[in-house]
Amino acid sequence: MEHFLGELSTLTPGTLAALAALAGASGAVLAALIGKLLVTPMLGARDRQDREAEWRKHALELTKLDLERKLKSGRDLRAQPLRPSILDFLANYRDLQELGKSSPKDLYTTILTKRVAGRPAPAPPLDYDEVD
């Protein structure tokens, strides 16, 4: 240690100042890298939670708008009862999650080919006058 301090004492003040500045800058860069490595996983989890919250909020709004549209459509609710809104909410939420992973075009083709085309024919409406 004495040898190292002796070597430092032979350096000029300008060189010592440059070494001190270099050591300070290296310390700042190292601290930033360590901080990034520690904080990044936590930020990723937070971003996922925020995205999920936004998807839930948007799915709820879409479900409200869809229900309002169905109620104002003027269709006979006794002959064609409404599908439960929770199913619409879950479908909207699923679509928003898939939209986060794929392109809008891919989601559109998936909906057309697998969900709309694959639906079974609706059951004939019940005639309430015939039920005992």
Coordinates of C-alpha atoms in Angstrom, one line a residue:
M1 CA 0.0 0.0 0.0
E2 CA 2.9 2.3 0.8
H3 CA 4.4 1.6 -2.6
F4 CA 1.1 2.5 -4.3
L5 CA 0.8 5.8 -2.3
G6 CA 4.4 6.6 -3.2
E7 CA 3.7 6.1 -6.8
L8 CA 0.7 8.4 -6.6
S9 CA 2.8 11.1 -4.9
T10 CA 5.1 11.3 -7.9
L11 CA 2.3 12.2 -10.3
T12 CA 1.5 15.8 -11.2
P13 CA -1.7 17.4 -9.8
G14 CA -3.2 17.5 -13.3
T15 CA -2.7 13.8 -13.8
L16 CA -4.1 13.1 -10.3
A17 CA -7.2 15.2 -11.1
A18 CA -7.7 13.3 -14.4
L19 CA -7.4 9.9 -12.6
A20 CA -9.9 11.1 -10.0
A21 CA -12.4 12.2 -12.7
L22 CA -11.9 8.9 -14.6
A23 CA -12.6 6.9 -11.4
G24 CA -15.7 9.0 -10.6
A25 CA -17.1 8.6 -14.1
S26 CA -16.3 4.8 -14.1
G27 CA -18.1 4.6 -10.7
A28 CA -21.2 6.4 -12.0
V29 CA -21.4 4.2 -15.1
L30 CA -21.0 1.1 -13.0
A31 CA -23.7 2.2 -10.6
A32 CA -26.0 2.9 -13.5
L33 CA -25.5 -0.5 -15.0
I34 CA -26.1 -2.2 -11.6
G35 CA -29.2 -0.1 -11.0
K36 CA -30.5 -1.0 -14.5
L37 CA -30.0 -4.7 -13.9
L38 CA -31.8 -4.5 -10.6
V39 CA -34.7 -2.3 -11.6
T40 CA -35.5 -3.6 -15.1
P41 CA -37.3 -6.8 -14.0
M42 CA -39.4 -4.8 -11.6
L43 CA -40.4 -2.3 -14.3
G44 CA -41.3 -5.1 -16.7
A45 CA -43.7 -6.6 -14.2
R46 CA -45.2 -3.2 -13.5
D47 CA -45.6 -2.5 -17.3
R48 CA -47.5 -5.9 -17.6
Q49 CA -49.8 -5.0 -14.8
D50 CA -50.5 -1.5 -16.3
R51 CA -51.2 -3.1 -19.7
E52 CA -53.6 -5.7 -18.1
A53 CA -55.4 -2.9 -16.3
E54 CA -55.8 -0.9 -19.5
W55 CA -57.1 -4.1 -21.3
R56 CA -59.7 -4.6 -18.5
K57 CA -60.8 -1.0 -18.7
H58 CA -61.1 -1.1 -22.5
A59 CA -62.9 -4.4 -22.4
L60 CA -65.4 -3.1 -19.9
E61 CA -66.1 0.0 -22.1
L62 CA -66.5 -2.1 -25.2
T63 CA -69.0 -4.4 -23.3
K64 CA -71.0 -1.4 -22.1
L65 CA -71.2 0.0 -25.6
D66 CA -72.2 -3.3 -27.1
L67 CA -74.9 -3.9 -24.5
E68 CA -76.2 -0.4 -25.1
R69 CA -76.3 -1.0 -28.8
K70 CA -78.2 -4.3 -28.3
L71 CA -80.7 -2.7 -26.0
K72 CA -81.4 0.1 -28.4
S73 CA -81.7 -2.2 -31.4
G74 CA -85.4 -2.8 -30.9
R75 CA -85.2 -6.6 -31.1
D76 CA -87.6 -8.7 -29.2
L77 CA -85.8 -9.8 -26.1
R78 CA -88.3 -12.5 -25.3
A79 CA -87.8 -14.2 -28.7
Q80 CA -84.0 -13.6 -28.8
P81 CA -82.6 -13.2 -25.3
L82 CA -79.4 -11.3 -24.9
R83 CA -76.2 -13.2 -24.3
P84 CA -74.8 -12.6 -20.8
S85 CA -72.6 -9.5 -20.7
I86 CA -69.8 -11.3 -18.8
L87 CA -69.3 -13.4 -21.9
D88 CA -68.9 -10.3 -24.1
F89 CA -66.5 -8.8 -21.5
L90 CA -64.4 -12.0 -21.5
A91 CA -64.4 -12.1 -25.3
N92 CA -63.3 -8.5 -25.6
Y93 CA -60.6 -9.0 -23.0
R94 CA -59.3 -12.1 -24.8
D95 CA -59.2 -10.1 -28.1
L96 CA -57.3 -7.2 -26.5
Q97 CA -54.8 -9.7 -25.0
E98 CA -54.3 -11.3 -28.4
L99 CA -53.9 -7.9 -30.0
G100 CA -51.0 -7.3 -27.7
K101 CA -49.3 -10.3 -29.1
S102 CA -50.2 -10.2 -32.8
S103 CA -51.1 -7.7 -35.5
P104 CA -54.7 -6.4 -36.0
K105 CA -54.8 -8.2 -39.4
D106 CA -54.0 -11.5 -37.7
L107 CA -56.6 -11.0 -35.0
Y108 CA -59.2 -10.0 -37.7
T109 CA -58.6 -13.2 -39.7
T110 CA -58.7 -15.3 -36.5
I111 CA -62.0 -13.8 -35.6
L112 CA -63.4 -14.4 -39.0
T113 CA -62.2 -17.9 -39.5
K114 CA -62.4 -19.4 -36.0
R115 CA -65.0 -17.5 -34.1
V116 CA -67.7 -16.1 -36.5
A117 CA -67.6 -18.9 -39.1
G118 CA -67.4 -21.6 -36.4
R119 CA -70.5 -20.6 -34.5
P120 CA -73.4 -23.1 -34.3
A121 CA -76.7 -22.1 -35.7
P122 CA -78.9 -20.3 -33.0
A123 CA -81.6 -22.5 -31.4
P124 CA -85.1 -21.8 -32.4
P125 CA -86.9 -19.3 -30.0
L126 CA -89.1 -20.8 -27.3
D127 CA -92.8 -20.1 -27.6
Y128 CA -93.7 -19.2 -24.0
D129 CA -97.4 -19.8 -24.7
E130 CA -96.7 -23.5 -25.3
V131 CA -94.7 -24.1 -22.1
D132 CA -96.8 -25.6 -19.2

